[in-house]
Amino acid sequence: MAHPFQLFNTLTRKVENVEPLVPGQLTFYSCGPTVYSFAHIGNFRSFLTADLLVRTATALGYDVRYATNITDVGHLTEDDVTDATGEDRMARALRSREGQQFANVWDLARYYADELISDWKHLNLREPSVRPRATEHMREQILAVQELLDRGHAYETKQGVYFSVASFPGYGSLSGNLDATTLEQSVRDVVSDPEKKDARDFALWKKDDAHLMQWYSPWGWGFPGWHIECSVMAMQYLGDEIDIHAGGEDLIFPHHECERAQSEALSGKPFARYWVHTRFLQVEGKKMSKRSGNFHTVRDLLASLEKGGRGVDPLALRMTLLAGHYRKPYNFTFDTIRAHTRHRERLTEALRAVNMDPMDAAQGAGTSDPASMGSFEPLYDRALAAMSDDLNTPEALAVLFEGVKRILSASPGLSRDEQNQAAAWLHGMNRLLGVVYPEHEGAQEPSATQQDDTHIDELIEERQKARAEKDFARADAIRGELTALNIEVMDSPDGVRWKRKTTF
RNA sequence: GGUGACGUGGCCGAGUGGCUAGGCAAGGGUCUGCAAAACCCUGUACGGCGGUUCGAAUCCGCCCGUCACCUCCA
């Protein structure tokens, strides 16, 4: 391997060389969202970290097996609370105005899961090797809970089944929440099961025959605890010991701490070797929340202006999200989106300069073997080195811009050979970063509609005619009309091009 | 209260002991019927105060500020 793959491991609080269990292979589990609403940019910052991890590992030559789940069970908003205030997130979503279109929670979950995958593709995220869903692994979860009971790591009360934290000495080492008293105090003011033996114990199964999603178990009707699904699915698809486990920083505690305890109690082996956590982003300098008015879903940003969206180019959004290092606080702003929309335009210019049609660059995906990049190979190497170094995306982007500048300064005038080398480099950079051109069929420009385009093309046509007749007054008038439609026209030696102007 | 992270030019962001990324925005120029794109040029920053050192944005200490987790959240 050209570069050692290094990642910050939450467990050891150090940047470490990634040494997989089986050399050359990498098993990776990334925690997905609960699908009770549209995914927001914060969700995707974390999914993007997973995506970049997979791309980098693949580029380094690892054979990656990548699982990411969909949580389609509505867990309680407070894990321990058994009274009426501990409401299920999905049940709440169903009652909301938007949720009333769904017949039941199952429909709601299915709808948002589909939307998640649609956003996923727009943002050029790689498809996982497997995308398991919690509801489709109920039997395995019940068996796991039973196994924990049999092994003496869990106990049953009138209200549920709990994992006994005292039975697992390593509890707390991932999050640093080692102090039992602190934990006890923090859960003191919520209503909890009086039969729980230890305040830290968490639910494996909740008995509840009134819950909107319920299954039959050895303990009667109810539903599984939040953490058990990931243990079960990770172990089923990747094995008892996995190499890397990732998620948002909020998952360090309690989710990953609990997941780890359960899994290791089940298998008797270390669960994940490296834990990778993505920091929350801020939006316009503040924590993203609906109340602050800075809450953005991916679909709102990508949707066209006509449809009430912001008309952001999907890959510009992707680039904006990866412009900050995943472990550092990152302030997401519209200024930054604007800057990256510009970068996308330059990238498109570069694709043109090397004779790649930006719209179907994916089809023409020629070779991107570093050897065929010629003098661009060092630039690829630097980007790969940056990504290998704990996913240093800002550095990798800087390398990308350097290469783009190099291509544009030399063009026109690039030889056929140079064009091919530059094209191979751009393909390689796209495989690594996914910001050069879309990789999924139909993932580009969800904002554009056929109708708009026809009208615009007519105006352009008319203007061209006027220009040919040297009727520049008429040509400029049409330009004005187009400008009013937020269309910018660009004349060039090889024809007219136009684009929608950024309006945010 | 406990634990942790971060503070770089107008803005976004690398760098982590000497060689001082990259981009956006701005100003000037080339090109163009106009405009855009593109290209060329200009711009020397590291929260504060001490300390270590021949030399610190980079190491150490203190202070100030911002954020996060400990409680549903990616």
Coordinates of N, CA, C and O in Angstrom, one line a residue, chain A residues 125-293:
Chain A
L125 N -23.1 9.2 -2.9 CA -22.6 8.3 -1.9 C -22.6 6.9 -2.5 O -23.6 6.5 -3.2
R126 N -21.6 6.2 -2.2 CA -21.5 4.8 -2.7 C -22.6 3.9 -2.1 O -22.9 4.1 -0.9
E127 N -23.1 3.0 -2.8 CA -24.0 2.1 -2.3 C -23.2 1.1 -1.4 O -22.1 0.7 -1.7
P128 N -23.8 0.8 -0.2 CA -23.1 -0.1 0.7 C -23.2 -1.6 0.2 O -24.0 -1.9 -0.7
S129 N -22.4 -2.4 0.7 CA -22.5 -3.8 0.3 C -23.8 -4.4 0.7 O -24.4 -5.2 0.1
V130 N -24.3 -4.0 1.9 CA -25.6 -4.4 2.4 C -26.2 -3.3 3.2 O -25.4 -2.6 3.9
R131 N -27.5 -3.2 3.1 CA -28.2 -2.1 3.9 C -29.3 -2.7 4.7 O -30.5 -2.7 4.2
P132 N -29.0 -3.3 5.8 CA -30.0 -4.0 6.5 C -31.0 -3.1 7.3 O -30.6 -2.0 7.6
R133 N -32.2 -3.6 7.5 CA -33.2 -2.8 8.3 C -33.6 -3.5 9.6 O -33.7 -4.8 9.6
A134 N -33.8 -2.8 10.6 CA -34.0 -3.3 11.9 C -35.3 -4.2 11.9 O -35.3 -5.3 12.5
T135 N -36.3 -3.8 11.2 CA -37.6 -4.6 11.2 C -37.4 -5.9 10.6 O -38.2 -6.8 10.8
E136 N -36.4 -6.0 9.7 CA -36.2 -7.3 9.0 C -35.2 -8.2 9.8 O -34.8 -9.3 9.3
H137 N -34.9 -7.8 11.0 CA -34.0 -8.6 11.8 C -34.5 -8.8 13.2 O -33.7 -8.7 14.2
M138 N -35.8 -8.9 13.3 CA -36.4 -9.0 14.6 C -36.1 -10.3 15.3 O -35.8 -10.4 16.5
R139 N -36.2 -11.4 14.5 CA -35.9 -12.7 15.1 C -34.5 -12.7 15.7 O -34.3 -13.2 16.8
E140 N -33.5 -12.2 14.9 CA -32.1 -12.2 15.4 C -32.0 -11.4 16.6 O -31.2 -11.7 17.5
Q141 N -32.7 -10.3 16.7 CA -32.6 -9.4 17.9 C -33.2 -10.2 19.1 O -32.6 -10.1 20.2
I142 N -34.3 -10.8 18.9 CA -34.9 -11.6 20.0 C -34.0 -12.7 20.5 O -33.7 -12.9 21.7
L143 N -33.3 -13.4 19.5 CA -32.4 -14.4 19.9 C -31.2 -13.9 20.7 O -30.7 -14.5 21.6
A144 N -30.8 -12.7 20.3 CA -29.6 -12.1 20.9 C -30.0 -11.7 22.4 O -29.2 -11.9 23.3
V145 N -31.2 -11.2 22.6 CA -31.6 -10.8 23.9 C -31.7 -12.1 24.8 O -31.2 -12.1 25.9
Q146 N -32.2 -13.1 24.2 CA -32.3 -14.4 24.9 C -30.9 -14.9 25.3 O -30.7 -15.3 26.5
E147 N -30.0 -14.8 24.4 CA -28.7 -15.2 24.6 C -28.0 -14.4 25.8 O -27.3 -15.0 26.6
L148 N -28.3 -13.2 25.8 CA -27.7 -12.3 26.9 C -28.3 -12.7 28.2 O -27.6 -12.7 29.3
L149 N -29.6 -13.1 28.2 CA -30.3 -13.5 29.5 C -29.6 -14.8 29.9 O -29.2 -15.0 31.1
D150 N -29.4 -15.7 28.9 CA -28.8 -17.0 29.3 C -27.4 -16.9 29.8 O -27.0 -17.7 30.7
R151 N -26.7 -15.9 29.3 CA -25.3 -15.8 29.8 C -25.2 -14.9 31.1 O -24.1 -14.6 31.5
G152 N -26.3 -14.5 31.6 CA -26.3 -13.8 32.8 C -25.9 -12.3 32.6 O -25.6 -11.6 33.6
H153 N -26.0 -11.8 31.4 CA -25.7 -10.4 31.2 C -27.0 -9.5 31.1 O -26.9 -8.3 30.9
A154 N -28.1 -10.2 31.3 CA -29.4 -9.4 31.3 C -30.4 -10.0 32.2 O -30.2 -11.1 32.7
Y155 N -31.4 -9.2 32.5 CA -32.5 -9.7 33.5 C -33.8 -9.1 33.0 O -33.8 -8.1 32.3
E156 N -34.9 -9.8 33.5 CA -36.2 -9.4 33.1 C -36.9 -8.7 34.2 O -36.8 -9.1 35.4
T157 N -37.7 -7.7 33.9 CA -38.6 -7.1 35.0 C -40.0 -7.1 34.4 O -40.2 -7.6 33.3
K158 N -40.9 -6.6 35.2 CA -42.3 -6.5 34.7 C -42.4 -5.7 33.4 O -43.3 -5.9 32.6
Q159 N -41.5 -4.7 33.2 CA -41.6 -3.8 32.1 C -40.7 -4.1 30.9 O -40.9 -3.6 29.8
G160 N -39.7 -4.9 31.2 CA -38.8 -5.2 30.0 C -37.6 -6.1 30.4 O -37.6 -6.7 31.5
V161 N -36.7 -6.1 29.4 CA -35.4 -6.9 29.7 C -34.3 -5.8 29.6 O -34.3 -5.0 28.7
Y162 N -33.4 -5.9 30.6 CA -32.3 -4.9 30.6 C -30.9 -5.6 30.5 O -30.8 -6.7 31.1
F163 N -30.0 -4.9 30.0 CA -28.6 -5.3 30.0 C -28.0 -4.9 31.3 O -28.2 -3.7 31.8
S164 N -27.3 -5.8 32.0 CA -26.7 -5.5 33.3 C -25.3 -4.9 33.0 O -24.4 -5.6 32.7
V165 N -25.2 -3.6 33.2 CA -23.9 -3.0 33.0 C -22.8 -3.5 33.9 O -21.7 -3.7 33.6
A166 N -23.2 -3.8 35.1 CA -22.3 -4.3 36.1 C -21.6 -5.6 35.7 O -20.5 -6.0 36.1
S167 N -22.3 -6.4 34.8 CA -21.8 -7.6 34.3 C -20.7 -7.5 33.2 O -20.1 -8.4 32.7
F168 N -20.5 -6.3 32.8 CA -19.6 -6.0 31.7 C -18.5 -5.0 32.1 O -18.8 -3.8 32.1
P169 N -17.4 -5.4 32.6 CA -16.4 -4.5 33.2 C -15.9 -3.4 32.3 O -15.6 -2.3 32.7
G170 N -15.9 -3.6 31.0 CA -15.4 -2.6 30.0 C -16.4 -1.4 29.8 O -16.0 -0.5 29.0
Y171 N -17.5 -1.5 30.4 CA -18.5 -0.5 30.1 C -18.0 0.9 30.4 O -17.6 1.1 31.6
G172 N -18.1 1.9 29.5 CA -17.7 3.2 29.8 C -16.3 3.6 29.2 O -16.0 4.7 29.1
S173 N -15.6 2.6 28.7 CA -14.2 2.9 28.2 C -14.3 3.6 26.8 O -13.3 4.3 26.5
L174 N -15.3 3.4 26.1 CA -15.4 4.1 24.8 C -15.7 5.6 25.0 O -15.0 6.5 24.4
S175 N -16.7 5.9 25.8 CA -17.2 7.3 25.9 C -16.4 8.0 27.0 O -16.5 9.2 27.1
G176 N -15.8 7.3 27.9 CA -15.1 7.9 29.0 C -16.1 8.2 30.2 O -15.8 8.8 31.2
N177 N -17.3 7.7 30.0 CA -18.3 7.8 31.0 C -18.2 6.7 32.0 O -18.9 5.7 32.0
L178 N -17.1 6.8 32.8 CA -16.8 5.7 33.7 C -17.4 5.8 35.1 O -17.6 4.9 35.8
D179 N -17.8 7.0 35.4 CA -18.3 7.3 36.7 C -19.8 7.0 36.9 O -20.6 7.6 36.3
A180 N -20.0 5.9 37.7 CA -21.4 5.5 37.8 C -22.3 6.5 38.5 O -23.4 6.6 38.2
T181 N -21.7 7.3 39.4 CA -22.5 8.3 40.1 C -23.0 9.4 39.2 O -24.1 9.8 39.2
T182 N -22.1 9.8 38.3 CA -22.5 10.8 37.3 C -23.7 10.3 36.5 O -24.7 11.0 36.3
L183 N -23.5 9.1 36.0 CA -24.6 8.5 35.2 C -25.9 8.4 36.0 O -26.9 8.7 35.4
E184 N -25.7 8.0 37.2 CA -26.9 7.8 38.0 C -27.6 9.1 38.2 O -28.8 9.2 38.1
Q185 N -26.8 10.2 38.4 CA -27.4 11.5 38.6 C -28.2 12.0 37.4 O -29.2 12.6 37.5
S186 N -27.5 11.7 36.3 CA -28.1 12.3 35.0 C -29.4 11.6 34.7 O -30.2 12.2 33.9
V187 N -29.6 10.4 35.1 CA -30.9 9.8 34.8 C -31.9 9.8 36.0 O -33.0 9.3 35.9
R188 N -31.5 10.6 37.0 CA -32.3 10.6 38.2 C -33.7 11.2 37.9 O -34.7 10.7 38.4
D189 N -33.7 12.3 37.2 CA -35.0 13.0 37.1 C -35.9 12.4 36.0 O -37.0 13.0 35.8
V190 N -35.6 11.4 35.3 CA -36.5 10.8 34.4 C -37.2 9.6 35.1 O -36.5 8.9 35.9
V191 N -38.4 9.3 34.8 CA -39.1 8.2 35.4 C -38.5 6.9 34.8 O -38.4 6.7 33.6
S192 N -38.1 6.0 35.7 CA -37.5 4.8 35.2 C -38.1 3.6 35.9 O -38.8 3.7 36.9
D193 N -37.9 2.5 35.3 CA -38.4 1.2 35.9 C -37.8 1.0 37.3 O -36.6 0.9 37.5
P194 N -38.7 1.0 38.3 CA -38.2 0.9 39.7 C -37.5 -0.5 39.9 O -36.7 -0.6 40.9
E195 N -37.8 -1.4 39.0 CA -37.1 -2.8 39.2 C -35.7 -2.8 38.6 O -35.1 -3.9 38.7
K196 N -35.3 -1.8 37.9 CA -34.0 -1.8 37.4 C -33.0 -1.9 38.5 O -33.0 -1.2 39.5
K197 N -31.9 -2.7 38.2 CA -31.0 -3.0 39.3 C -29.9 -1.9 39.4 O -29.3 -1.7 40.4
D198 N -29.7 -1.2 38.3 CA -28.6 -0.2 38.2 C -29.1 0.8 37.3 O -29.6 0.6 36.2
A199 N -28.9 2.1 37.7 CA -29.4 3.2 36.9 C -28.8 3.2 35.5 O -29.4 3.6 34.5
R200 N -27.6 2.6 35.3 CA -27.0 2.6 34.0 C -27.5 1.5 33.1 O -27.3 1.6 31.9
D201 N -28.2 0.5 33.6 CA -28.7 -0.6 32.8 C -29.7 0.0 31.7 O -30.4 0.9 32.0
F202 N -29.5 -0.6 30.5 CA -30.3 -0.1 29.4 C -31.2 -1.2 28.8 O -30.9 -2.4 29.0
A203 N -32.3 -0.8 28.1 CA -33.3 -1.7 27.7 C -32.8 -2.5 26.5 O -32.2 -2.0 25.5
L204 N -33.1 -3.8 26.5 CA -32.9 -4.7 25.4 C -34.2 -5.0 24.7 O -34.3 -5.3 23.5
W205 N -35.2 -5.0 25.6 CA -36.6 -5.3 25.1 C -37.5 -4.6 26.0 O -37.4 -4.5 27.2
K206 N -38.5 -3.9 25.3 CA -39.5 -3.2 26.1 C -40.9 -3.9 25.9 O -41.3 -4.1 24.8
K207 N -41.5 -4.3 27.0 CA -42.8 -4.9 26.9 C -43.8 -3.8 26.7 O -43.9 -2.8 27.5
D208 N -44.6 -3.9 25.7 CA -45.6 -2.8 25.4 C -46.6 -3.3 24.4 O -46.2 -3.4 23.2
D209 N -47.8 -3.7 24.8 CA -48.7 -4.2 23.8 C -49.6 -3.1 23.2 O -50.5 -3.3 22.5
A210 N -49.2 -1.8 23.5 CA -49.9 -0.7 22.9 C -49.1 0.0 21.8 O -49.5 0.9 21.1
H211 N -47.8 -0.3 21.7 CA -46.9 0.3 20.8 C -47.3 0.1 19.4 O -47.9 -0.9 19.0
L212 N -47.1 1.1 18.5 CA -47.6 1.0 17.1 C -46.8 -0.1 16.3 O -47.3 -0.6 15.3
M213 N -45.6 -0.3 16.7 CA -44.8 -1.4 16.1 C -44.5 -2.4 17.2 O -43.8 -2.1 18.2
Q214 N -45.1 -3.6 17.1 CA -44.8 -4.6 18.2 C -44.6 -6.0 17.6 O -45.2 -6.3 16.5
W215 N -43.9 -6.8 18.3 CA -43.6 -8.1 17.9 C -43.8 -9.0 19.1 O -43.7 -8.6 20.2
Y216 N -44.0 -10.3 18.8 CA -44.2 -11.3 19.9 C -42.8 -11.9 20.2 O -42.0 -12.2 19.4
S217 N -42.6 -12.0 21.5 CA -41.3 -12.5 22.0 C -41.5 -13.4 23.2 O -42.6 -13.5 23.7
P218 N -40.4 -14.0 23.7 CA -40.6 -14.8 24.9 C -41.1 -14.0 26.1 O -41.5 -14.6 27.1
W219 N -41.0 -12.7 26.0 CA -41.4 -11.8 27.1 C -42.7 -11.1 26.7 O -43.1 -10.1 27.3
G220 N -43.4 -11.7 25.8 CA -44.7 -11.1 25.4 C -44.6 -10.1 24.3 O -43.5 -9.9 23.6
W221 N -45.6 -9.3 24.0 CA -45.6 -8.3 22.9 C -44.8 -7.1 23.4 O -44.8 -6.7 24.5
G222 N -44.1 -6.6 22.4 CA -43.2 -5.4 22.7 C -42.3 -5.1 21.5 O -42.6 -5.5 20.4
F223 N -41.2 -4.4 21.8 CA -40.3 -4.0 20.8 C -38.9 -4.0 21.3 O -38.7 -3.8 22.5
P224 N -37.9 -4.1 20.4 CA -36.5 -4.2 20.9 C -35.9 -2.8 21.4 O -36.4 -1.8 21.0
G225 N -34.9 -2.9 22.2 CA -34.2 -1.7 22.6 C -33.5 -1.1 21.4 O -33.2 -1.8 20.4
W226 N -33.1 0.2 21.5 CA -32.5 0.9 20.4 C -31.2 0.3 20.0 O -30.8 0.2 18.8
H227 N -30.3 -0.2 20.9 CA -29.0 -0.5 20.6 C -28.8 -1.9 20.0 O -27.8 -2.1 19.3
I228 N -29.7 -2.8 20.3 CA -29.5 -4.2 20.0 C -29.4 -4.5 18.5 O -28.7 -5.3 18.0
E229 N -30.2 -3.7 17.7 CA -30.3 -3.9 16.3 C -28.9 -3.8 15.6 O -28.6 -4.6 14.7
C230 N -28.1 -2.8 16.0 CA -26.8 -2.6 15.3 C -25.9 -3.7 15.7 O -25.1 -4.2 14.9
S231 N -25.9 -4.2 16.9 CA -25.0 -5.3 17.3 C -25.4 -6.5 16.5 O -24.5 -7.1 15.9
V232 N -26.6 -6.8 16.4 CA -27.1 -8.0 15.7 C -26.8 -7.9 14.2 O -26.2 -8.8 13.6
M233 N -27.0 -6.8 13.6 CA -26.8 -6.7 12.1 C -25.4 -6.6 11.8 O -24.9 -7.2 10.8
A234 N -24.6 -5.9 12.6 CA -23.2 -5.8 12.3 C -22.5 -7.2 12.4 O -21.8 -7.6 11.5
M235 N -22.9 -8.0 13.4 CA -22.4 -9.3 13.6 C -22.8 -10.3 12.5 O -22.1 -11.1 12.0
Q236 N -24.1 -10.1 12.1 CA -24.6 -11.0 11.1 C -23.9 -10.8 9.7 O -23.6 -11.8 9.1
Y237 N -23.7 -9.6 9.4 CA -23.2 -9.3 8.0 C -21.7 -9.2 8.0 O -21.1 -9.3 6.9
L238 N -21.1 -8.8 9.1 CA -19.6 -8.6 9.0 C -18.8 -9.5 10.0 O -17.6 -9.5 9.9
G239 N -19.5 -10.2 10.8 CA -18.8 -11.1 11.7 C -18.7 -10.5 13.2 O -19.0 -9.4 13.4
D240 N -18.3 -11.4 14.1 CA -18.2 -11.0 15.5 C -17.3 -9.9 15.8 O -17.5 -9.0 16.6
E241 N -16.2 -9.9 15.0 CA -15.2 -8.8 15.2 C -15.1 -8.0 13.9 O -14.9 -8.5 12.8
I242 N -15.4 -6.7 14.0 CA -15.4 -5.9 12.8 C -14.2 -4.9 12.9 O -13.7 -4.7 14.0
D243 N -13.8 -4.4 11.7 CA -12.6 -3.5 11.8 C -13.0 -2.1 12.2 O -12.5 -1.6 13.2
I244 N -13.9 -1.5 11.5 CA -14.2 -0.1 11.8 C -15.7 0.1 12.0 O -16.6 -0.5 11.3
H245 N -16.1 0.9 13.0 CA -17.5 1.2 13.2 C -17.5 2.7 13.3 O -16.7 3.4 14.0
A246 N -18.5 3.3 12.6 CA -18.6 4.8 12.5 C -20.0 5.3 12.8 O -21.0 4.5 12.8
G247 N -20.0 6.6 13.1 CA -21.3 7.2 13.3 C -21.1 8.7 13.7 O -20.0 9.1 13.8
G248 N -22.2 9.3 14.1 CA -22.1 10.7 14.5 C -21.6 10.7 16.0 O -21.7 9.8 16.7
E249 N -21.0 11.9 16.4 CA -20.4 12.0 17.7 C -21.4 11.7 18.8 O -21.1 11.3 19.9
D250 N -22.7 12.0 18.5 CA -23.7 11.8 19.6 C -23.9 10.3 19.9 O -24.4 10.0 20.9
L251 N -23.5 9.5 19.0 CA -23.7 8.0 19.2 C -22.6 7.4 20.1 O -22.8 6.3 20.5
I252 N -21.6 8.2 20.4 CA -20.5 7.6 21.2 C -21.2 7.1 22.5 O -20.9 6.0 23.0
F253 N -22.0 8.0 23.1 CA -22.8 7.6 24.3 C -24.2 8.1 24.1 O -24.4 9.2 23.7
P254 N -25.2 7.2 24.4 CA -25.1 5.9 24.9 C -24.9 4.8 23.8 O -24.5 3.7 24.1
H255 N -25.3 5.1 22.5 CA -25.5 4.0 21.6 C -24.3 3.1 21.4 O -24.4 1.9 21.6
H256 N -23.2 3.7 21.0 CA -22.1 2.8 20.8 C -21.5 2.1 22.0 O -21.0 1.0 22.0
E257 N -21.6 2.8 23.1 CA -21.1 2.3 24.4 C -21.9 1.0 24.7 O -21.4 0.0 25.1
C258 N -23.2 1.1 24.5 CA -24.1 0.0 24.8 C -24.0 -1.1 23.8 O -24.0 -2.3 24.1
E259 N -23.8 -0.7 22.5 CA -23.7 -1.7 21.4 C -22.5 -2.5 21.7 O -22.5 -3.8 21.5
R260 N -21.4 -1.9 22.0 CA -20.2 -2.6 22.3 C -20.3 -3.5 23.4 O -19.8 -4.7 23.4
A261 N -20.9 -3.1 24.5 CA -21.1 -3.9 25.7 C -21.9 -5.2 25.4 O -21.4 -6.3 25.6
Q262 N -23.0 -5.0 24.7 CA -23.8 -6.1 24.3 C -23.1 -7.1 23.4 O -23.1 -8.3 23.6
S263 N -22.4 -6.6 22.4 CA -21.8 -7.4 21.4 C -20.7 -8.2 22.0 O -20.5 -9.4 21.7
E264 N -19.9 -7.6 22.8 CA -18.8 -8.3 23.4 C -19.2 -9.3 24.5 O -18.6 -10.3 24.6
A265 N -20.3 -9.0 25.1 CA -20.9 -9.9 26.1 C -21.5 -11.1 25.3 O -21.4 -12.2 25.8
L266 N -21.9 -10.9 24.1 CA -22.4 -12.0 23.3 C -21.3 -12.9 22.7 O -21.4 -14.1 22.8
S267 N -20.3 -12.3 22.2 CA -19.3 -13.0 21.4 C -18.1 -13.4 22.3 O -17.3 -14.3 21.9
G268 N -17.8 -12.6 23.3 CA -16.6 -12.8 24.1 C -15.4 -12.3 23.4 O -14.3 -12.5 23.8
K269 N -15.6 -11.6 22.2 CA -14.5 -11.0 21.5 C -14.6 -9.5 21.4 O -15.6 -9.0 21.5
P270 N -13.4 -8.9 21.1 CA -13.5 -7.4 20.9 C -14.4 -7.1 19.7 O -14.3 -7.8 18.7
F271 N -15.3 -6.2 19.8 CA -16.3 -5.9 18.8 C -15.8 -5.2 17.6 O -15.7 -5.7 16.5
A272 N -15.4 -3.9 17.8 CA -14.8 -3.2 16.7 C -13.4 -2.7 17.1 O -13.2 -2.3 18.2
R273 N -12.5 -2.7 16.1 CA -11.2 -2.3 16.4 C -11.0 -0.8 16.4 O -10.2 -0.3 17.1
Y274 N -11.7 -0.2 15.5 CA -11.5 1.3 15.4 C -12.9 1.9 15.4 O -13.8 1.5 14.7
W275 N -13.0 3.0 16.1 CA -14.3 3.7 16.2 C -14.1 5.1 15.7 O -13.2 5.8 16.1
V276 N -14.9 5.4 14.7 CA -14.8 6.7 14.0 C -16.0 7.6 14.2 O -17.1 7.1 13.9
H277 N -15.9 8.8 14.7 CA -17.0 9.6 15.0 C -16.9 11.0 14.3 O -15.9 11.6 14.4
T278 N -18.0 11.4 13.7 CA -18.1 12.6 13.0 C -18.7 13.7 13.9 O -19.7 13.5 14.5
R279 N -18.0 14.8 13.9 CA -18.6 15.9 14.8 C -19.8 16.5 14.1 O -20.0 16.6 12.9
F280 N -20.6 17.1 15.0 CA -21.8 17.8 14.5 C -21.4 19.0 13.8 O -20.4 19.6 14.1
L281 N -22.1 19.4 12.8 CA -21.8 20.7 12.1 C -22.7 21.8 12.7 O -23.7 21.5 13.3
Q282 N -22.3 23.0 12.5 CA -23.1 24.1 12.9 C -23.6 24.7 11.6 O -23.0 24.6 10.6
V283 N -24.7 25.5 11.7 CA -25.2 26.2 10.5 C -25.2 27.7 10.8 O -25.9 28.0 11.8
E284 N -24.6 28.4 10.0 CA -24.5 29.9 10.2 C -24.1 30.2 11.7 O -24.7 31.0 12.4
G285 N -23.1 29.4 12.2 CA -22.6 29.7 13.5 C -23.3 29.2 14.7 O -22.9 29.4 15.8
K286 N -24.5 28.5 14.4 CA -25.3 28.0 15.6 C -25.6 26.6 15.4 O -25.5 26.0 14.3
K287 N -26.0 26.0 16.5 CA -26.4 24.6 16.4 C -27.6 24.5 15.5 O -28.5 25.4 15.6
M288 N -27.6 23.5 14.6 CA -28.8 23.4 13.7 C -30.0 23.0 14.4 O -30.0 22.0 15.1
S289 N -31.1 23.8 14.3 CA -32.3 23.3 14.9 C -33.5 24.0 14.2 O -33.3 25.1 13.6
K290 N -34.6 23.4 14.3 CA -35.8 24.0 13.6 C -36.1 25.4 14.3 O -36.5 26.3 13.6
R291 N -35.9 25.5 15.6 CA -36.2 26.7 16.3 C -35.4 27.9 15.8 O -35.9 29.0 15.6
S292 N -34.1 27.6 15.5 CA -33.2 28.7 15.1 C -33.4 29.0 13.6 O -32.8 30.0 13.1
G293 N -34.2 28.3 12.9 CA -34.5 28.5 11.5 C -33.3 28.2 10.6 O -33.2 28.7 9.5

